[in-house]
């Protein structure tokens, strides 16, 4: 019987070796370890010695055949010698096959390794069969080379299994294999398909820096400990569908050259995908992430599918790059999700999705048209850049849009009803069951150029608007609400204070709450809101007034005109004292021409005062009668008469009679419409009438102006 020798090497092994075939060309010769007290390895023993050695083996015996070259018949003979009659399969103790070479099929199927099994640097020239084998202790296959098909299906590794740096030249089958100890495949190379379907890893599974050149199949695999795929390279399809990760899963810096499928995968520990690269489709549809998940700096070269995925912990896509479609329809984030500094290079449709926490897209770049459909507790879009048209359809969200930059029309709209999915069904919002309503609240537009911004049905009661550029070109559609002044009557020291109802800016609330004698109801600023005074708020009110007027909503602009005038009246830095005095009088008499009730009240007070003054001092005691006097010339002729009237006499006695009231009222009513009644008046009464003919028509005009400003279209 002839036996091939292992590959030549100039370095002798660490064990006493056979040396068969040594010569000038091969100084070491056969590297197989000598058998017992003999001078040759098992492959080069004489037939009689080999038979004697094999006959002396019993099931469970320890064997040491390091460096030995096995043909298939020789290996079969060895395993037959270790055959256990009770099980009908080979039963080995400690088995040492380091650097051994198996030239034919190496069939260890159903074998049991009671002790450690060492196959480091072994070479399997043909198929390696370990189906249903049981390794009760450590199994070492580090740096082994499997040139044929490797069969480890249904194998049980009760101890640690080490395949680090192993090379699988053909397909490797680990389906339904159970790894009860650690499974180490670090830096292994699978050049064919690697099938781990339904495999169970009860402790750590290390595939760091592993190369999968063919299909990597982990469907329905169970990882009960940590699963490490750091820097792994998946050159073929990566199947992790329905896989369960009980511990942490590391895919840091992993590379997926073909499709990566995590359909219905269940990540119960933390999952790290930082700096991973997906060159084709990445499908996480219906997956579940029960703990924190990180996709920081991940590059999705093709479609990224997260449809119907559930993230129960925090999710991070910080600095991720989406170069194709990103589908998050029906995805649910039970806590915070971060897309800060992410890049969406093509058109994107994120959502509809639900987030019970915070969605952070601050610093993200949207290079193509985008539609964001979010039902979220909070949305942060600070310093985002939008290079194409964009539409944000939101529910429940509180939005911070500070310092965002967009070059094309951008719409932020509130959705009254739940979003509708592509299958026509409404999206469930159970994660937001605690939310009081679906109102969308905008908290900041500072630093934004609002020339292309459209807001629809958005609550702006807490929105910071100072520093917004081109605010006069902002378009407000639907019902956009603002904050209001404190309701009810308040007491400021000894006098009552009541504010007429109007829409106000959040910054006015923040300013007024710090003023001396401030009443309750003004809202204080939150941390980081800064400070804005009347000088900064007046231009903001003016711009909003113009925006409403340009939208043909002059009644809606009235409140912002009122706010502008209020800020001018309180501005001690940019308004002169004379102008402030004029504005104060304008406010006091008619609320800047917007409070008809105030002007009418002053008009009524002026009329009452005029009536009282006329009755007391303006009407004479009696109406003077005309008298005619003349002289008849002697001898007859033409008679000349002089007609005169006595000066009105100041009243005495009872001045407040019904007759005098009627006369005073007549004079007053004529004065309101700038007419003279022709009533005889005392000198004081003449001045009273002149004053009323100036003041009362002005007050009437202010009342008419206020009514017009409220009803004009």
XYZ file of C-alpha atoms in Angstrom:
713
model
C 0.000 0.000 0.000
C 1.398 3.374 -1.007
C 0.603 6.550 0.871
C 1.004 10.092 -0.401
C 3.151 12.366 1.666
C 2.177 15.808 2.934
C 3.356 18.920 1.201
C 7.115 19.390 1.591
C 8.369 21.816 4.214
C 11.911 22.709 5.225
C 10.941 23.184 8.875
C 10.642 19.982 10.892
C 7.575 19.571 13.083
C 7.640 19.863 16.861
C 6.982 16.152 17.355
C 9.098 13.120 16.534
C 8.270 12.554 12.923
C 8.443 9.718 10.499
C 10.922 11.207 8.011
C 9.966 8.728 5.325
C 11.146 9.858 1.895
C 13.717 12.322 3.245
C 16.425 13.290 0.802
C 18.256 16.203 -0.725
C 15.057 17.535 -2.216
C 13.046 16.837 0.925
C 15.216 17.044 4.024
C 12.326 16.638 6.479
C 10.482 13.837 4.744
C 7.176 12.607 6.080
C 5.939 14.844 8.898
C 3.663 12.247 10.451
C 4.187 11.533 14.131
C 5.655 8.181 14.962
C 3.217 5.598 16.242
C 4.001 4.550 19.833
C 7.552 3.155 20.052
C 7.870 2.651 16.371
C 9.901 4.764 13.960
C 7.209 5.407 11.334
C 3.875 7.122 11.198
C 0.643 5.230 10.729
C 0.786 5.785 6.984
C 4.273 4.283 6.634
C 4.117 1.442 9.113
C 4.570 -2.020 7.827
C 1.300 -3.792 7.321
C 1.850 -6.133 10.238
C 2.746 -3.303 12.611
C -0.227 -1.226 11.447
C -2.590 -4.126 11.950
C -1.180 -4.719 15.390
C -1.596 -1.059 16.320
C -5.162 -0.900 15.070
C -6.040 -4.120 16.799
C -4.870 -2.657 20.060
C -7.241 0.316 19.866
C -10.496 0.312 21.795
C -13.499 2.658 21.577
C -12.726 5.913 23.410
C -8.952 5.542 23.090
C -6.743 8.591 22.678
C -5.056 8.832 19.302
C -2.279 11.090 18.018
C -1.661 11.245 14.270
C -0.315 14.736 13.805
C 1.116 15.427 10.377
C -0.003 12.033 9.107
C -1.153 11.608 5.532
C -4.417 9.654 5.345
C -5.930 7.904 2.410
C -9.584 7.096 2.660
C -8.984 3.351 3.331
C -6.444 4.173 6.056
C -8.827 6.554 7.790
C -11.667 4.056 7.509
C -9.470 1.401 9.074
C -8.615 3.735 11.957
C -12.244 4.644 12.596
C -13.329 1.016 12.351
C -10.837 0.186 15.066
C -12.548 2.782 17.277
C -16.030 1.536 16.433
C -18.336 1.415 19.463
C -20.623 -1.632 19.274
C -23.151 0.054 21.546
C -23.776 2.969 19.170
C -22.520 1.580 15.903
C -20.344 4.689 15.375
C -16.728 5.664 16.038
C -15.939 6.740 19.590
C -12.717 8.684 20.087
C -10.935 10.059 23.131
C -8.424 12.850 22.631
C -7.884 13.002 18.883
C -4.906 14.883 17.469
C -4.812 15.430 13.719
C -2.863 18.728 13.543
C -1.357 19.219 10.095
C -2.751 15.904 8.970
C -3.678 15.510 5.333
C -6.814 13.638 4.257
C -6.526 12.736 0.587
C -9.830 10.944 0.188
C -13.189 11.597 1.778
C -12.763 12.083 5.498
C -15.920 10.568 6.914
C -16.369 11.225 10.626
C -20.144 11.150 10.420
C -21.910 10.353 13.705
C -18.564 9.983 15.418
C -18.216 10.981 19.059
C -15.114 12.815 20.283
C -14.991 12.262 24.021
C -11.896 14.404 24.491
C -10.477 17.317 22.566
C -10.439 17.087 18.799
C -7.529 18.896 17.202
C -7.496 19.431 13.443
C -5.424 22.630 13.328
C -3.849 23.191 9.917
C -5.258 19.903 8.709
C -5.839 19.578 4.983
C -8.958 17.888 3.644
C -8.240 17.265 -0.033
C -11.714 15.872 -0.640
C -15.004 16.026 1.234
C -14.967 16.265 5.003
C -17.936 14.551 6.611
C -18.807 15.358 10.226
C -22.592 14.961 9.960
C -24.239 14.326 13.315
C -20.854 14.108 14.984
C -20.568 14.998 18.653
C -17.626 16.921 20.099
C -17.837 16.686 23.877
C -14.813 18.854 24.451
C -12.947 21.485 22.493
C -12.817 21.130 18.723
C -9.882 22.806 16.999
C -10.026 23.423 13.250
C -7.966 26.607 13.166
C -6.202 27.239 9.837
C -7.598 23.974 8.478
C -8.086 23.735 4.731
C -11.264 22.118 3.379
C -10.788 21.644 -0.364
C -13.940 19.612 -0.865
C -17.428 19.936 0.571
C -17.555 20.256 4.342
C -20.424 18.505 6.081
C -21.120 19.601 9.660
C -24.894 19.390 9.507
C -26.611 18.428 12.774
C -23.208 18.292 14.468
C -23.056 19.032 18.177
C -20.132 20.955 19.655
C -20.493 20.658 23.418
C -17.260 22.540 24.004
C -15.711 25.415 22.147
C -15.345 25.110 18.386
C -12.484 27.010 16.788
C -12.337 27.444 13.010
C -10.256 30.616 12.994
C -8.398 31.237 9.711
C -9.838 28.041 8.266
C -10.359 27.918 4.504
C -13.419 26.299 2.950
C -12.722 25.974 -0.764
C -16.134 24.505 -1.535
C -19.527 24.500 0.152
C -19.680 24.278 3.926
C -22.785 22.853 5.584
C -23.472 23.707 9.215
C -27.249 23.481 9.040
C -28.964 22.569 12.334
C -25.564 22.429 14.025
C -25.482 23.132 17.743
C -22.591 25.081 19.238
C -22.922 24.758 23.003
C -19.625 26.533 23.626
C -18.030 29.429 21.818
C -17.893 29.192 18.045
C -14.861 30.944 16.574
C -14.639 31.496 12.816
C -12.521 34.634 12.922
C -10.678 35.313 9.650
C -12.053 32.127 8.118
C -12.625 32.060 4.360
C -15.695 30.463 2.776
C -15.135 30.331 -0.989
C -18.266 28.327 -1.610
C -21.647 28.594 0.046
C -21.679 28.673 3.844
C -24.933 27.257 5.179
C -25.746 27.786 8.866
C -29.524 27.555 8.546
C -31.236 26.674 11.832
C -27.876 26.441 13.565
C -27.833 27.211 17.277
C -25.034 29.207 18.896
C -25.591 28.923 22.634
C -22.601 31.087 23.497
C -20.470 33.509 21.512
C -20.291 33.252 17.741
C -17.208 34.956 16.323
C -17.118 35.634 12.589
C -14.945 38.731 12.726
C -12.989 39.398 9.511
C -14.505 36.264 7.991
C -14.819 36.231 4.203
C -17.960 34.724 2.645
C -17.315 34.551 -1.093
C -20.453 32.555 -1.773
C -23.839 32.569 -0.134
C -23.826 33.068 3.636
C -26.958 31.377 4.916
C -27.956 32.027 8.525
C -31.699 31.765 8.097
C -33.503 30.785 11.284
C -30.167 30.566 13.086
C -30.245 31.232 16.821
C -27.500 33.234 18.497
C -27.997 32.963 22.250
C -24.735 34.696 23.034
C -22.968 37.504 21.229
C -22.719 37.334 17.451
C -19.590 39.025 16.138
C -19.336 39.820 12.419
C -16.936 42.774 12.708
C -15.225 43.510 9.395
C -16.759 40.404 7.860
C -16.956 40.436 4.063
C -20.101 39.023 2.459
C -19.338 38.793 -1.249
C -22.419 36.711 -1.993
C -25.949 36.938 -0.664
C -26.178 37.183 3.114
C -29.271 35.469 4.488
C -30.183 36.196 8.096
C -33.933 35.911 7.620
C -35.803 34.843 10.770
C -32.508 34.639 12.658
C -32.707 35.305 16.389
C -29.983 37.241 18.196
C -30.483 36.874 21.941
C -27.236 38.646 22.742
C -25.472 41.555 21.118
C -24.846 41.464 17.375
C -21.785 43.176 15.938
C -21.633 43.934 12.213
C -19.212 46.857 12.520
C -17.378 47.608 9.268
C -18.929 44.547 7.630
C -19.173 44.638 3.840
C -22.152 43.234 1.953
C -21.335 43.041 -1.759
C -24.633 41.352 -2.659
C -28.101 41.437 -1.146
C -28.308 41.360 2.640
C -31.520 39.863 3.957
C -32.546 40.229 7.589
C -36.230 39.609 6.903
C -38.097 38.983 10.187
C -34.831 38.766 12.097
C -35.150 39.256 15.844
C -32.400 41.258 17.565
C -33.002 40.977 21.295
C -29.674 42.431 22.365
C -27.949 45.500 20.983
C -27.081 45.552 17.294
C -24.124 47.450 15.854
C -23.815 48.057 12.113
C -21.512 51.116 12.251
C -19.463 51.725 9.117
C -20.956 48.699 7.395
C -21.379 48.933 3.625
C -24.322 47.482 1.728
C -23.524 47.472 -1.997
C -26.863 45.929 -2.963
C -30.273 45.745 -1.311
C -30.381 45.725 2.475
C -33.659 44.220 3.624
C -34.717 44.429 7.245
C -38.430 44.110 6.553
C -40.437 42.965 9.601
C -37.276 42.661 11.672
C -37.420 43.398 15.392
C -34.749 45.280 17.324
C -35.568 44.944 21.005
C -32.587 46.927 22.219
C -30.445 49.813 20.993
C -29.353 49.633 17.365
C -26.593 51.576 15.646
C -26.182 52.075 11.898
C -23.730 54.971 12.245
C -21.755 55.769 9.069
C -23.360 52.845 7.233
C -23.347 53.153 3.442
C -26.423 51.835 1.618
C -25.370 51.761 -2.024
C -28.727 50.351 -3.111
C -32.213 50.076 -1.632
C -32.563 49.991 2.148
C -35.751 48.209 3.227
C -36.930 48.657 6.819
C -40.624 48.194 6.127
C -42.703 47.082 9.136
C -39.568 46.885 11.270
C -39.915 47.450 15.005
C -37.180 49.284 16.943
C -37.956 48.941 20.642
C -34.722 50.584 21.759
C -32.909 53.637 20.462
C -31.927 53.531 16.796
C -29.064 55.513 15.277
C -28.365 56.137 11.604
C -25.907 58.950 12.285
C -23.862 59.912 9.196
C -25.398 57.017 7.264
C -25.421 57.362 3.470
C -28.507 56.308 1.491
C -27.586 56.326 -2.201
C -30.843 54.804 -3.368
C -34.348 54.367 -1.991
C -34.835 54.191 1.757
C -38.110 52.523 2.712
C -39.288 52.859 6.311
C -42.997 52.360 5.683
C -44.933 51.139 8.727
C -41.742 51.106 10.796
C -42.219 51.692 14.517
C -39.623 53.318 16.747
C -40.601 52.898 20.376
C -37.818 55.201 21.521
C -35.505 57.734 19.861
C -34.161 57.435 16.317
C -31.300 59.532 14.979
C -30.564 60.347 11.332
C -28.260 63.264 12.139
C -25.716 64.010 9.398
C -27.192 61.258 7.243
C -27.080 61.747 3.468
C -29.986 60.849 1.189
C -28.565 61.129 -2.320
C -31.673 60.174 -4.273
C -35.373 60.712 -3.856
C -36.513 59.338 -0.537
C -39.839 58.457 0.984
C -39.326 57.911 4.686
C -42.443 56.502 6.184
C -45.153 56.503 7.076
C -43.528 55.508 10.347
C -44.274 55.860 14.051
C -41.796 57.013 16.682
C -42.799 57.243 20.327
C -39.637 59.203 21.093
C -37.487 61.662 19.166
C -36.539 61.586 15.496
C -33.308 63.511 14.983
C -32.348 64.350 11.395
C -30.210 67.352 12.365
C -27.461 67.993 9.855
C -28.903 65.518 7.349
C -28.611 66.238 3.622
C -31.480 65.477 1.235
C -30.144 65.724 -2.312
C -33.293 64.587 -4.084
C -37.030 65.094 -3.666
C -38.163 63.731 -0.346
C -41.364 62.979 1.510
C -41.210 62.418 5.244
C -44.327 60.944 6.798
C -43.796 60.765 10.540
C -46.062 60.246 13.505
C -43.614 61.118 16.243
C -43.340 62.742 19.631
C -40.557 65.099 18.525
C -38.735 65.846 15.268
C -35.437 67.727 15.185
C -34.389 69.103 11.792
C -31.721 71.595 12.854
C -29.160 72.526 10.175
C -30.665 70.147 7.654
C -30.046 70.815 3.956
C -32.756 70.234 1.365
C -31.527 70.418 -2.239
C -34.846 69.559 -3.867
C -38.545 69.848 -3.160
C -39.589 68.336 0.134
C -42.784 67.591 2.001
C -43.065 66.787 5.682
C -46.406 65.175 6.550
C -46.541 64.934 10.318
C -48.710 63.909 13.237
C -48.228 64.475 16.978
C -44.781 65.969 16.367
C -43.025 68.901 17.986
C -40.632 70.154 15.303
C -37.389 72.125 15.633
C -36.405 73.493 12.212
C -33.739 75.982 13.282
C -31.080 76.946 10.725
C -32.376 74.554 8.076
C -31.392 75.401 4.491
C -33.623 74.660 1.527
C -33.435 75.913 -2.040
C -36.806 74.696 -3.276
C -40.354 74.732 -1.893
C -40.684 72.854 1.367
C -43.995 72.068 3.032
C -44.607 71.188 6.661
C -48.172 69.982 7.040
C -50.175 68.360 9.808
C -52.226 65.284 8.986
C -55.583 65.116 10.693
C -56.089 61.376 10.154
C -53.674 58.438 10.561
C -51.433 57.747 7.591
C -52.552 55.243 5.000
C -50.111 52.488 4.064
C -49.472 51.256 0.541
C -51.909 48.385 1.077
C -54.685 50.867 1.867
C -54.774 50.119 5.588
C -54.404 52.884 8.191
C -51.150 52.836 10.106
C -51.540 51.933 13.754
C -50.243 54.439 16.313
C -50.303 52.337 19.465
C -46.826 53.587 20.376
C -48.297 57.102 20.621
C -51.385 56.164 22.598
C -50.235 58.517 25.384
C -50.181 61.543 23.042
C -53.018 64.000 23.815
C -53.741 64.864 20.185
C -52.257 64.835 16.693
C -51.322 68.523 16.686
C -48.030 69.418 14.994
C -46.099 72.091 16.896
C -43.225 74.052 15.421
C -40.723 75.293 18.022
C -38.136 77.198 15.970
C -37.538 78.682 12.534
C -34.507 80.705 13.556
C -31.950 81.106 10.802
C -34.324 79.776 8.134
C -34.942 81.506 4.803
C -38.735 81.241 4.693
C -39.091 82.370 1.071
C -39.975 78.816 -0.049
C -41.592 77.587 3.150
C -45.247 76.558 3.382
C -46.879 75.709 6.708
C -50.260 74.020 6.828
C -52.348 73.451 9.969
C -49.318 73.891 12.229
C -49.300 75.190 15.805
C -46.847 78.114 16.048
C -47.642 79.081 19.637
C -44.148 78.074 20.824
C -42.235 78.869 17.635
C -39.159 81.102 17.818
C -39.207 83.388 14.763
C -36.583 86.032 15.466
C -33.737 85.622 12.996
C -35.941 84.118 10.280
C -35.134 85.545 6.840
C -37.849 86.593 4.358
C -40.541 85.899 6.908
C -42.859 88.152 4.932
C -42.848 85.514 2.149
C -43.905 82.696 4.452
C -47.107 80.975 3.317
C -49.562 79.834 5.964
C -52.276 77.460 4.813
C -55.203 75.986 6.669
C -55.391 76.694 10.378
C -52.037 77.842 11.725
C -52.443 78.862 15.344
C -50.350 81.246 17.419
C -50.083 81.944 21.123
C -52.558 84.305 22.777
C -52.436 86.850 25.582
C -53.407 85.909 29.162
C -57.143 85.625 29.576
C -59.323 86.968 32.382
C -58.824 90.150 34.386
C -55.638 90.424 36.409
C -54.715 92.858 39.156
C -51.504 94.806 38.858
C -50.959 96.388 42.250
C -54.191 98.338 42.788
C -55.625 98.502 39.291
C -57.214 95.823 37.104
C -55.499 94.737 33.869
C -57.236 92.980 31.028
C -55.644 92.189 27.666
C -57.766 92.167 24.550
C -57.566 88.832 22.811
C -54.995 88.632 20.012
C -52.395 86.301 18.512
C -48.881 86.785 19.841
C -45.383 85.440 19.307
C -43.721 83.109 21.766
C -40.869 85.612 22.133
C -43.291 88.305 23.310
C -44.385 85.951 26.074
C -40.749 85.397 27.016
C -40.108 89.154 27.112
C -43.238 90.146 29.026
C -42.800 87.528 31.747
C -39.640 89.375 32.871
C -41.203 92.844 32.886
C -41.965 94.583 36.222
C -45.540 93.962 37.277
C -45.976 91.078 34.849
C -49.244 89.205 35.313
C -49.767 85.479 35.270
C -50.338 83.797 31.945
C -47.209 84.873 30.068
C -45.080 81.817 29.301
C -41.397 81.844 30.295
C -38.690 80.892 27.827
C -37.288 77.378 27.752
C -33.560 76.840 28.150
C -31.689 77.915 25.022
C -34.466 80.108 23.626
C -32.349 83.235 24.043
C -33.695 86.737 24.645
C -35.502 89.013 22.206
C -36.830 92.448 23.087
C -39.239 94.862 21.406
C -36.582 96.066 18.952
C -36.167 92.515 17.604
C -39.846 91.584 17.739
C -41.287 94.586 15.881
C -39.783 93.526 12.492
C -41.032 89.980 13.025
C -44.589 91.189 13.623
C -44.278 93.488 10.602
C -43.131 90.633 8.349
C -45.959 88.364 9.500
C -48.464 91.161 8.940
C -47.232 91.541 5.381
C -47.374 87.777 4.837
C -51.047 87.756 5.849
C -51.825 90.843 3.782
C -50.157 89.318 0.716
C -52.342 86.293 1.293
C -55.437 88.542 1.150
C -56.132 87.977 4.819
C -56.095 91.487 6.219
C -58.265 90.644 9.250
C -55.718 87.963 10.094
C -52.945 90.532 9.722
C -54.581 92.864 12.259
C -53.227 91.028 15.297
C -49.680 91.216 13.963
C -50.084 94.934 13.256
C -51.213 95.304 16.872
C -48.157 93.363 18.026
C -45.868 95.495 15.885
C -47.292 98.704 17.364
C -47.019 97.282 20.887
C -43.346 96.529 20.384
C -42.746 100.018 18.989
C -44.531 101.535 21.981
C -42.313 99.601 24.404
C -39.072 100.048 22.462
C -36.953 102.516 24.416
C -33.939 102.142 22.157
C -35.315 102.804 18.683
C -38.422 104.912 19.367
C -38.298 108.548 20.516
C -40.246 109.628 23.615
C -42.554 111.796 21.472
C -43.329 108.883 19.180
C -43.895 106.595 22.133
C -46.289 109.161 23.607
C -48.195 109.328 20.331
C -48.331 105.548 20.132
C -49.487 105.350 23.724
C -52.373 107.713 22.968
C -53.229 105.769 19.812
C -53.272 102.549 21.843
C -55.297 104.106 24.653
C -57.992 105.568 22.402
C -58.576 102.756 19.922
C -56.034 99.969 20.308
C -54.096 101.228 17.279
C -57.276 101.528 15.257
C -58.149 97.871 15.845
C -60.366 97.953 18.924
C -63.768 99.386 17.943
C -65.163 98.810 21.415
C -62.415 100.940 22.936
C -63.003 103.808 20.493
C -66.759 103.591 20.964
C -66.275 103.574 24.727
C -64.224 106.736 24.569
C -66.796 108.236 22.176
C -69.602 107.443 24.605
C -67.578 108.899 27.468
C -66.860 112.042 25.439
C -70.528 112.426 24.519
C -71.652 112.017 28.130
C -69.043 114.523 29.261
C -70.182 116.954 26.554
C -73.829 116.610 27.543
C -73.031 117.138 31.214
C -70.805 120.139 30.529
C -73.359 121.719 28.221
C -76.141 121.271 30.752
C -73.989 122.695 33.500
C -72.190 125.516 31.728
C -72.917 125.675 27.999
C -76.632 126.313 27.723
C -77.876 129.820 28.693
C -80.505 130.433 31.334
C -83.038 131.384 28.681
C -82.846 131.608 24.963
C -82.257 135.308 24.140
C -85.034 136.969 22.116
C -84.501 139.322 19.202
C -85.353 143.003 19.710
C -85.997 145.601 16.957
C -85.357 149.279 17.620
C -85.766 152.194 15.213
C -86.277 155.988 14.852
C -89.100 157.714 12.900
C -87.645 160.769 11.171
C -89.506 164.047 11.692
C -91.831 164.828 8.914
C -92.208 161.235 8.018
C -90.114 159.277 5.631
C -88.260 155.965 5.750
C -88.028 154.216 9.145
C -84.797 152.342 9.996
C -84.861 149.364 12.510
C -81.913 147.710 14.278
C -82.456 144.031 15.183
C -80.279 142.708 18.009
C -80.170 139.801 20.455
C -79.091 139.910 24.030
C -76.018 137.969 25.113
C -76.842 134.536 26.533
C -76.895 134.598 30.295
C -75.090 131.989 32.329
C -77.506 129.549 33.868
C -78.649 129.823 37.432
C -80.876 127.624 39.492
C -81.645 124.047 38.386
C -79.468 123.341 35.362
C -80.166 119.630 34.914
C -83.668 119.534 33.580
C -85.169 117.437 30.864
C -85.439 120.384 28.498
C -81.810 121.307 28.960
C -80.770 117.669 28.505
C -82.607 117.521 25.179
C -80.834 120.643 23.959
C -77.425 119.400 25.146
C -77.954 116.008 23.498
C -78.891 117.687 20.240
C -75.700 119.760 20.286
C -73.607 116.667 21.132
C -75.083 114.467 18.427
C -74.497 117.137 15.836
C -70.931 117.490 17.031
C -70.299 113.749 16.502
C -71.003 114.168 12.799
C -69.112 117.449 12.688
C -72.217 119.670 12.418
C -73.373 122.748 14.311
C -76.745 122.511 16.010
C -77.414 126.321 15.859
C -78.274 126.272 19.527
C -77.542 129.459 21.505
C -74.651 128.701 23.851
C -72.753 130.540 26.444
C -69.148 131.415 25.792
C -68.040 128.282 27.673
C -70.574 126.235 25.756
C -69.176 127.490 22.453
C -65.728 126.166 23.364
C -67.233 122.913 24.598
C -69.004 122.452 21.271
C -65.860 123.280 19.301
C -63.877 120.710 21.270
C -66.496 118.006 20.833
C -66.784 118.725 17.087
C -63.053 117.877 16.800
C -62.687 114.974 19.270
C -65.886 113.017 18.787
C -65.736 112.641 14.974
C -62.137 111.414 15.394
C -63.267 108.785 17.906
C -66.125 107.767 15.624
C -63.676 107.471 12.739
C -61.373 105.281 14.808
C -64.266 102.988 15.664
C -65.261 102.714 11.995
C -61.613 102.032 11.065
C -61.385 99.270 13.648
C -64.515 97.592 12.326
C -63.236 97.881 8.765
C -59.877 96.325 9.681
C -61.677 93.324 11.131
C -64.004 92.649 8.204
C -61.970 93.780 5.191
C -61.135 91.192 2.560
